[in-house]
């Protein structure tokens, strides 16, 4: 069965290289799927015939390095804009924006759809501005009007929408008449993140979920192959971040170091928090955290190490604190139990994500060294023949995967 699936995928992609059909050349296509929290090495732990065959007919990156903080909303919007979270403004999943006098939260629909929070130019808007239709299915930022625009096809977030229905949406879009048909599609599914949090990244439950997702991606390709334009489609399957195992012994209680009476407020949750101190209290709060615990890190605004590209946006406030991989930072009164999480430094390999790609734009059997997720933006621009706005990504880092 595994062999058949591989052969099917392989044969069809191979046949696309020397396309001898009589179709008129049209604009290129790119379909980007994000599977939330799909750690770079999950396919090594599970039986994943679809991912394995994708690697053979296309590109597999050693890993995709997310941006700090390695959380869902900052990273999906980084992939969409090619900007680090500091530069696009979605600095955490939940934060206060002093520049707007408003709070953002991933669990408040009215804030998710508020375009004021989102900087940069998401790639669906770049496409639309250059006369190319685009579609999004639940990508972060896609249900907001950013600079007064959104994709031609989009809908409000609905986690309950089954996988099959998501595939149907793509099939329907790609079957539209040319003037409505999206050439860029960005879609999303919330697993294996949820299972990874609940059971931990090394659990049998994660293996089972990864195998389920592999089958889902296999079903997706089965449907795609039925489309007359299949040979023209480029695919990327990626993720926002990985997952680290937590241990009940590795817990730092923040109240041992921080007097909350000295704070105006704080944003975020384990393992990344941004603190706003009361006037005159910054030095004391900083000194009480700094070097007080071997696994707790703290930086003042503007002093976060350069390689993290973080802590200069007004929305990150006065202090950024985080912990070493695997360590939880909790307030003692608000302890939460989970066996896995993400948000840690992006130099930690457990935070790295998957990246697979296949289609006429991509080389075959190509292994791409680890690269930054900001580079997906110029890569998409190159594939779609779009003029991309300046970003933090660089095409030179990724063009080796293209034909
Ligand atoms: P987290 O693991 O806390 O960083 O966030 C993951 C969660 O974000 C997922 O389980 C989804 O419920 C949620 N999520 C992802 N994309 C969206 C979206 N576009 N709109 C609303 N919620 C989303
Ligand atoms: Zn995520
Ligand atoms: Zn998560």
PDB file of C-alpha atoms and ligand atoms in Angstrom, residues 36 72-73 93 106 112 138-140 157 159 188 190 193 197 342, ligand 1:
ATOM      1  CA  UNK A  36       0.213  23.360  13.632  1.00  0.00           C
ATOM      2  CA  UNK A  72       1.341  30.011  16.795  1.00  0.00           C
ATOM      3  CA  UNK A  73       0.101  33.479  15.920  1.00  0.00           C
ATOM      4  CA  UNK A  93      -0.745  35.085  21.003  1.00  0.00           C
ATOM      5  CA  UNK A 106      -6.350  34.609  19.843  1.00  0.00           C
ATOM      6  CA  UNK A 112      -8.440  38.545  15.392  1.00  0.00           C
ATOM      7  CA  UNK A 138      -8.024  29.800   8.560  1.00  0.00           C
ATOM      8  CA  UNK A 139      -4.512  31.220   8.209  1.00  0.00           C
ATOM      9  CA  UNK A 140      -3.664  33.664  10.997  1.00  0.00           C
ATOM     10  CA  UNK A 157     -12.040  30.423  11.811  1.00  0.00           C
ATOM     11  CA  UNK A 159     -11.838  24.547  14.144  1.00  0.00           C
ATOM     12  CA  UNK A 188      -4.332  25.418   8.140  1.00  0.00           C
ATOM     13  CA  UNK A 190      -4.665  22.743  14.302  1.00  0.00           C
ATOM     14  CA  UNK A 193      -0.249  20.855  18.197  1.00  0.00           C
ATOM     15  CA  UNK A 197       0.470  19.798  24.285  1.00  0.00           C
ATOM     16  CA  UNK A 342       6.480  25.635  22.543  1.00  0.00           C
TER      17      UNK A 342
HETATM   18  P1  LIG B   1      -1.054  27.849  20.694  1.00  0.00           P
HETATM   19  O1  LIG B   1      -0.742  26.419  20.723  1.00  0.00           O
HETATM   20  O2  LIG B   1      -1.610  28.343  21.991  1.00  0.00           O
HETATM   21  O3  LIG B   1       0.100  28.705  20.241  1.00  0.00           O
HETATM   22  O4  LIG B   1      -2.228  28.073  19.642  1.00  0.00           O
HETATM   23  C1  LIG B   1      -2.783  27.061  18.852  1.00  0.00           C
HETATM   24  C2  LIG B   1      -4.252  27.315  18.637  1.00  0.00           C
HETATM   25  O5  LIG B   1      -4.467  28.494  17.887  1.00  0.00           O
HETATM   26  C3  LIG B   1      -4.932  26.253  17.818  1.00  0.00           C
HETATM   27  O6  LIG B   1      -5.300  25.148  18.588  1.00  0.00           O
HETATM   28  C4  LIG B   1      -6.128  26.964  17.256  1.00  0.00           C
HETATM   29  O7  LIG B   1      -7.238  26.750  18.101  1.00  0.00           O
HETATM   30  C5  LIG B   1      -5.759  28.428  17.339  1.00  0.00           C
HETATM   31  N1  LIG B   1      -5.761  29.035  15.999  1.00  0.00           N
HETATM   32  C6  LIG B   1      -4.903  28.810  15.004  1.00  0.00           C
HETATM   33  N2  LIG B   1      -5.180  29.561  13.918  1.00  0.00           N
HETATM   34  C7  LIG B   1      -6.264  30.302  14.258  1.00  0.00           C
HETATM   35  C8  LIG B   1      -7.021  31.286  13.565  1.00  0.00           C
HETATM   36  N3  LIG B   1      -6.731  31.661  12.313  1.00  0.00           N
HETATM   37  N4  LIG B   1      -8.045  31.854  14.222  1.00  0.00           N
HETATM   38  C9  LIG B   1      -8.330  31.497  15.493  1.00  0.00           C
HETATM   39  N5  LIG B   1      -7.658  30.577  16.195  1.00  0.00           N
HETATM   40  C10 LIG B   1      -6.632  29.978  15.582  1.00  0.00           C
END
